[in-house]
Amino acid sequence: MAGLALTGLAVLAAVGLGAVLPAYEDPHRDGHDGDVRLSACRVDAATRWPSAVLVVTNRSSKPSDYHISVEFLAPGGLRLDEAHVFLTRVAPGQQARDTAQSLTQVDRPVTCRVTDVFRTASP
């Protein structure tokens, strides 16, 4: 009975520790001539899903559409997952904010990294 209680406490402790995972930002995170900036990298305490908050500033002279890819890396560089953000008709000089959200649960710290930014003129 005492072994079962200790096992239960160990599981609760592991779940509690897993819910407070740190996340780190990659210092090389800007994309498409500085249009995209990673402003936050987190792991949600309840779902354990990593996410990256992106701030996009359209530095072109025309309304633009953006497709942004973000990857989530474990310590040592193992790629855990990726996520994508699509923004449409961002006006010249306008800022937009969006979150790239992974649905893969992680049990370790992550680093978020913008891997691709595709900017095209809006139709």
Coordinates of C-alpha atoms in Angstrom, one line a residue:
M1 CA 0.0 0.0 0.0
A2 CA 2.8 2.4 0.9
G3 CA 4.5 1.6 -2.5
L4 CA 1.3 2.5 -4.3
A5 CA 1.1 5.8 -2.5
L6 CA 4.7 6.6 -3.3
T7 CA 4.1 5.7 -7.0
G8 CA 1.1 8.0 -7.0
L9 CA 3.1 10.8 -5.5
A10 CA 5.9 10.3 -8.1
V11 CA 3.4 10.5 -10.9
L12 CA 1.9 13.6 -9.5
A13 CA 5.4 15.2 -9.1
A14 CA 6.3 14.3 -12.7
V15 CA 3.1 15.7 -14.0
G16 CA 3.6 18.9 -11.9
L17 CA 7.2 19.3 -13.2
G18 CA 6.2 18.6 -16.7
A19 CA 3.6 21.4 -16.6
V20 CA 6.3 24.0 -15.9
L21 CA 8.5 23.5 -18.9
P22 CA 10.7 26.4 -20.0
A23 CA 10.8 27.4 -23.6
Y24 CA 13.6 29.4 -25.3
E25 CA 13.8 31.6 -28.3
D26 CA 16.4 31.1 -31.1
P27 CA 18.5 34.3 -31.3
H28 CA 18.5 33.9 -35.2
R29 CA 14.8 34.2 -35.5
D30 CA 14.0 37.1 -37.9
G31 CA 12.8 36.3 -41.3
H32 CA 12.2 38.0 -44.7
D33 CA 14.3 41.1 -44.3
G34 CA 13.1 41.6 -40.7
D35 CA 9.4 41.3 -41.4
V36 CA 8.9 38.5 -38.9
R37 CA 10.0 38.5 -35.3
L38 CA 9.5 35.8 -32.7
S39 CA 8.2 37.6 -29.6
A40 CA 7.5 34.5 -27.4
C41 CA 8.2 30.8 -27.2
R42 CA 6.2 28.8 -24.7
V43 CA 5.0 25.4 -23.6
D44 CA 1.4 25.6 -22.3
A45 CA 1.3 24.2 -18.7
A46 CA -2.0 22.5 -19.1
T47 CA -1.8 21.0 -22.6
R48 CA 2.1 20.8 -22.9
W49 CA 1.7 22.1 -26.5
P50 CA 4.6 24.4 -27.6
S51 CA 3.7 27.6 -29.4
A52 CA 5.5 30.6 -30.8
V53 CA 4.1 34.1 -30.9
L54 CA 5.0 36.0 -34.1
V55 CA 4.9 39.7 -34.9
V56 CA 4.9 40.5 -38.6
T57 CA 5.6 44.0 -40.0
N58 CA 5.0 44.4 -43.7
R59 CA 8.0 46.4 -44.8
S60 CA 7.0 46.3 -48.5
S61 CA 5.1 48.9 -50.4
K62 CA 2.1 46.6 -51.2
P63 CA -0.4 44.6 -49.2
S64 CA 1.2 41.2 -48.6
D65 CA 0.3 37.6 -47.6
Y66 CA 2.7 35.6 -45.4
H67 CA 3.2 31.9 -44.8
I68 CA 5.5 31.4 -41.9
S69 CA 7.0 28.1 -40.7
V70 CA 8.2 27.5 -37.1
E71 CA 9.9 24.5 -35.7
F72 CA 10.1 23.4 -32.1
L73 CA 13.4 21.9 -31.0
A74 CA 14.5 19.9 -27.9
P75 CA 17.8 20.5 -26.2
G76 CA 20.5 19.1 -28.5
G77 CA 18.6 20.1 -31.7
L78 CA 16.1 17.2 -32.0
R79 CA 13.1 18.5 -34.0
L80 CA 9.9 17.8 -32.1
D81 CA 7.3 19.4 -34.4
E82 CA 6.5 22.3 -36.6
A83 CA 3.7 24.7 -37.0
H84 CA 2.6 27.3 -39.6
V85 CA 0.9 30.7 -39.7
F86 CA -0.9 32.2 -42.6
L87 CA -1.6 36.0 -42.7
T88 CA -3.4 37.7 -45.5
R89 CA -3.6 41.3 -46.8
V90 CA -1.2 42.8 -44.2
A91 CA -1.1 46.5 -45.3
P92 CA 2.2 48.3 -45.9
G93 CA 3.7 49.3 -42.6
Q94 CA 1.0 47.4 -40.7
Q95 CA 1.9 45.0 -37.9
A96 CA 0.0 41.7 -37.3
R97 CA 0.4 39.2 -34.5
D98 CA -0.3 35.5 -34.6
T99 CA 0.6 32.2 -32.9
A100 CA 2.1 29.2 -34.4
Q101 CA 0.7 26.3 -32.3
S102 CA 1.9 22.7 -32.2
L103 CA -0.5 20.0 -31.1
T104 CA 2.3 17.6 -30.1
Q105 CA 2.7 17.3 -26.3
V106 CA 6.3 17.8 -25.2
D107 CA 7.9 16.8 -21.9
R108 CA 11.1 18.9 -22.1
P109 CA 12.2 22.5 -22.8
V110 CA 11.9 23.7 -26.3
T111 CA 13.5 26.2 -28.6
C112 CA 11.3 27.9 -31.2
R113 CA 12.9 28.8 -34.5
V114 CA 11.4 30.5 -37.6
T115 CA 12.5 28.3 -40.5
D116 CA 10.7 29.8 -43.5
V117 CA 9.0 33.1 -44.4
F118 CA 7.2 33.4 -47.7
R119 CA 5.9 36.9 -48.5
T120 CA 3.8 37.5 -51.6
A121 CA 1.9 40.5 -52.9
S122 CA -1.8 40.1 -52.0
P123 CA -4.2 39.7 -55.0

